[in-house]
Amino acid sequence: MKKAYFSRRLYKSEIDILHVTETSYALELFHQAKRFAFQTLVREKRWERKLHQESLHIVVKKKYGLNDYFANSAVREANALFSSLMELNKMHLQQTEEKIKDVPVVLVECQRSTSPSVTKE
């Protein structure tokens, strides 16, 4: 029995070079906007102050000349990355604290096993 496969994959070699160039430029611009939004969020958190009077969405829209859809998508992805990073950082701190708590127990056990037993005669 034959199976029918359907794919929406686009190959650059089969598309007009103008469309490929425009798509590549749009993707690069989107990623630049996302990186700018993420860095802005990181700096605002680090310095504990707002860097812009307007919302981040409007700043990204003006700086990169994007429409609402792309600017909003870039800011939302940057927010998702930032919140994920904060959660991972909390988990890392908890794991490190647990490892630090376990270190004295391990040291005591090692000292007991390696120290020669001295008996009084």
mmCIF file of C-alpha atoms in Angstrom:
data_model
loop_
_atom_site.group_PDB
_atom_site.id
_atom_site.type_symbol
_atom_site.label_atom_id
_atom_site.label_comp_id
_atom_site.label_asym_id
_atom_site.label_seq_id
_atom_site.Cartn_x
_atom_site.Cartn_y
_atom_site.Cartn_z
ATOM 1 C CA MET A 1 0.000 0.000 0.000
ATOM 2 C CA LYS A 2 1.396 3.411 -0.933
ATOM 3 C CA LYS A 3 1.299 6.252 1.522
ATOM 4 C CA ALA A 4 0.696 9.820 0.510
ATOM 5 C CA TYR A 5 2.969 12.321 2.181
ATOM 6 C CA PHE A 6 2.312 16.017 2.208
ATOM 7 C CA SER A 7 4.942 18.550 3.139
ATOM 8 C CA ARG A 8 4.860 22.322 3.370
ATOM 9 C CA ARG A 9 8.619 22.535 3.447
ATOM 10 C CA LEU A 10 10.051 25.252 1.262
ATOM 11 C CA TYR A 11 13.324 24.829 -0.547
ATOM 12 C CA LYS A 12 15.385 27.911 -1.314
ATOM 13 C CA SER A 13 16.417 26.486 -4.648
ATOM 14 C CA GLU A 14 12.784 26.251 -5.775
ATOM 15 C CA ILE A 15 11.763 29.772 -4.752
ATOM 16 C CA ASP A 16 12.486 33.056 -6.477
ATOM 17 C CA ILE A 17 15.703 34.595 -5.129
ATOM 18 C CA LEU A 18 13.870 37.851 -4.335
ATOM 19 C CA HIS A 19 11.487 36.037 -1.965
ATOM 20 C CA VAL A 20 14.379 34.199 -0.321
ATOM 21 C CA THR A 21 16.238 37.465 0.236
ATOM 22 C CA GLU A 22 13.167 39.205 1.669
ATOM 23 C CA THR A 23 12.406 36.288 3.978
ATOM 24 C CA SER A 24 16.002 36.097 5.179
ATOM 25 C CA TYR A 25 16.040 39.835 5.872
ATOM 26 C CA ALA A 26 12.730 39.646 7.755
ATOM 27 C CA LEU A 27 14.030 36.781 9.910
ATOM 28 C CA GLU A 28 17.280 38.605 10.678
ATOM 29 C CA LEU A 29 15.395 41.767 11.613
ATOM 30 C CA PHE A 30 13.016 39.795 13.834
ATOM 31 C CA HIS A 31 15.904 38.119 15.659
ATOM 32 C CA GLN A 32 17.667 41.456 16.114
ATOM 33 C CA ALA A 33 14.493 42.885 17.624
ATOM 34 C CA LYS A 34 14.088 39.859 19.893
ATOM 35 C CA ARG A 35 17.696 40.125 21.075
ATOM 36 C CA PHE A 36 17.291 43.861 21.733
ATOM 37 C CA ALA A 37 14.113 43.223 23.734
ATOM 38 C CA PHE A 38 15.798 40.476 25.761
ATOM 39 C CA GLN A 39 18.859 42.621 26.491
ATOM 40 C CA THR A 40 16.593 45.486 27.533
ATOM 41 C CA LEU A 41 14.769 43.201 29.973
ATOM 42 C CA VAL A 42 18.074 41.968 31.403
ATOM 43 C CA ARG A 43 19.425 45.504 31.832
ATOM 44 C CA GLU A 44 16.208 46.708 33.457
ATOM 45 C CA LYS A 45 16.372 43.819 35.919
ATOM 46 C CA ARG A 46 20.073 44.367 36.635
ATOM 47 C CA TRP A 47 19.868 48.134 37.081
ATOM 48 C CA GLU A 48 16.400 48.048 38.690
ATOM 49 C CA ARG A 49 15.047 50.908 36.609
ATOM 50 C CA LYS A 50 13.160 51.442 33.369
ATOM 51 C CA LEU A 51 15.341 52.297 30.392
ATOM 52 C CA HIS A 52 12.556 53.722 28.217
ATOM 53 C CA GLN A 53 9.543 55.889 28.943
ATOM 54 C CA GLU A 54 7.389 53.950 26.477
ATOM 55 C CA SER A 55 6.531 50.276 26.532
ATOM 56 C CA LEU A 56 9.075 47.839 25.143
ATOM 57 C CA HIS A 57 6.675 46.934 22.324
ATOM 58 C CA ILE A 58 6.599 50.525 21.064
ATOM 59 C CA VAL A 59 10.370 50.955 21.449
ATOM 60 C CA VAL A 60 11.029 47.817 19.374
ATOM 61 C CA LYS A 61 8.439 48.871 16.798
ATOM 62 C CA LYS A 62 10.034 52.303 16.361
ATOM 63 C CA LYS A 63 13.657 51.154 16.435
ATOM 64 C CA TYR A 64 13.308 48.359 13.880
ATOM 65 C CA GLY A 65 10.359 49.662 11.854
ATOM 66 C CA LEU A 66 8.320 46.519 12.427
ATOM 67 C CA ASN A 67 4.571 46.176 12.299
ATOM 68 C CA ASP A 68 2.586 45.323 15.437
ATOM 69 C CA TYR A 69 2.606 41.585 14.794
ATOM 70 C CA PHE A 70 6.383 41.191 14.557
ATOM 71 C CA ALA A 71 7.155 43.694 17.324
ATOM 72 C CA ASN A 72 4.690 42.022 19.686
ATOM 73 C CA SER A 73 6.022 38.561 18.800
ATOM 74 C CA ALA A 74 9.617 39.621 19.434
ATOM 75 C CA VAL A 75 8.757 41.141 22.819
ATOM 76 C CA ARG A 76 6.689 38.117 23.862
ATOM 77 C CA GLU A 77 9.467 35.688 22.920
ATOM 78 C CA ALA A 78 11.989 37.823 24.798
ATOM 79 C CA ASN A 79 9.714 37.822 27.865
ATOM 80 C CA ALA A 80 9.362 34.038 27.641
ATOM 81 C CA LEU A 81 13.139 33.597 27.403
ATOM 82 C CA PHE A 82 13.715 35.957 30.310
ATOM 83 C CA SER A 83 11.176 34.288 32.600
ATOM 84 C CA SER A 84 12.595 30.881 31.686
ATOM 85 C CA LEU A 85 16.079 32.124 32.513
ATOM 86 C CA MET A 86 14.914 33.406 35.906
ATOM 87 C CA GLU A 87 13.294 30.044 36.730
ATOM 88 C CA LEU A 88 16.428 28.166 35.707
ATOM 89 C CA ASN A 89 18.537 30.503 37.804
ATOM 90 C CA LYS A 90 16.369 29.789 40.876
ATOM 91 C CA MET A 91 16.663 26.049 40.274
ATOM 92 C CA HIS A 92 20.433 26.352 39.892
ATOM 93 C CA LEU A 93 20.690 28.242 43.184
ATOM 94 C CA GLN A 94 18.609 25.611 44.992
ATOM 95 C CA GLN A 95 20.723 22.787 43.608
ATOM 96 C CA THR A 96 23.939 24.570 44.548
ATOM 97 C CA GLU A 97 22.688 25.183 48.098
ATOM 98 C CA GLU A 98 21.806 21.491 48.418
ATOM 99 C CA LYS A 99 25.282 20.511 47.231
ATOM 100 C CA ILE A 100 26.873 22.899 49.718
ATOM 101 C CA LYS A 101 24.821 21.409 52.560
ATOM 102 C CA ASP A 102 26.002 17.920 51.592
ATOM 103 C CA VAL A 103 29.692 18.872 51.563
ATOM 104 C CA PRO A 104 30.278 18.891 55.381
ATOM 105 C CA VAL A 105 28.677 15.457 55.720
ATOM 106 C CA VAL A 106 30.928 14.055 53.014
ATOM 107 C CA LEU A 107 34.004 15.689 54.563
ATOM 108 C CA VAL A 108 33.276 14.205 57.977
ATOM 109 C CA GLU A 109 32.789 10.762 56.451
ATOM 110 C CA CYS A 110 36.045 11.057 54.502
ATOM 111 C CA GLN A 111 37.954 12.180 57.568
ATOM 112 C CA ARG A 112 36.642 9.236 59.573
ATOM 113 C CA SER A 113 37.553 6.717 56.908
ATOM 114 C CA THR A 114 41.046 8.082 56.193
ATOM 115 C CA SER A 115 42.242 9.010 59.683
ATOM 116 C CA PRO A 116 44.272 6.338 61.477
ATOM 117 C CA SER A 117 42.675 5.093 64.611
ATOM 118 C CA VAL A 118 44.806 5.971 67.579
ATOM 119 C CA THR A 119 44.365 3.880 70.666
ATOM 120 C CA LYS A 120 45.710 4.790 74.073
ATOM 121 C CA GLU A 121 47.952 2.204 75.686
#
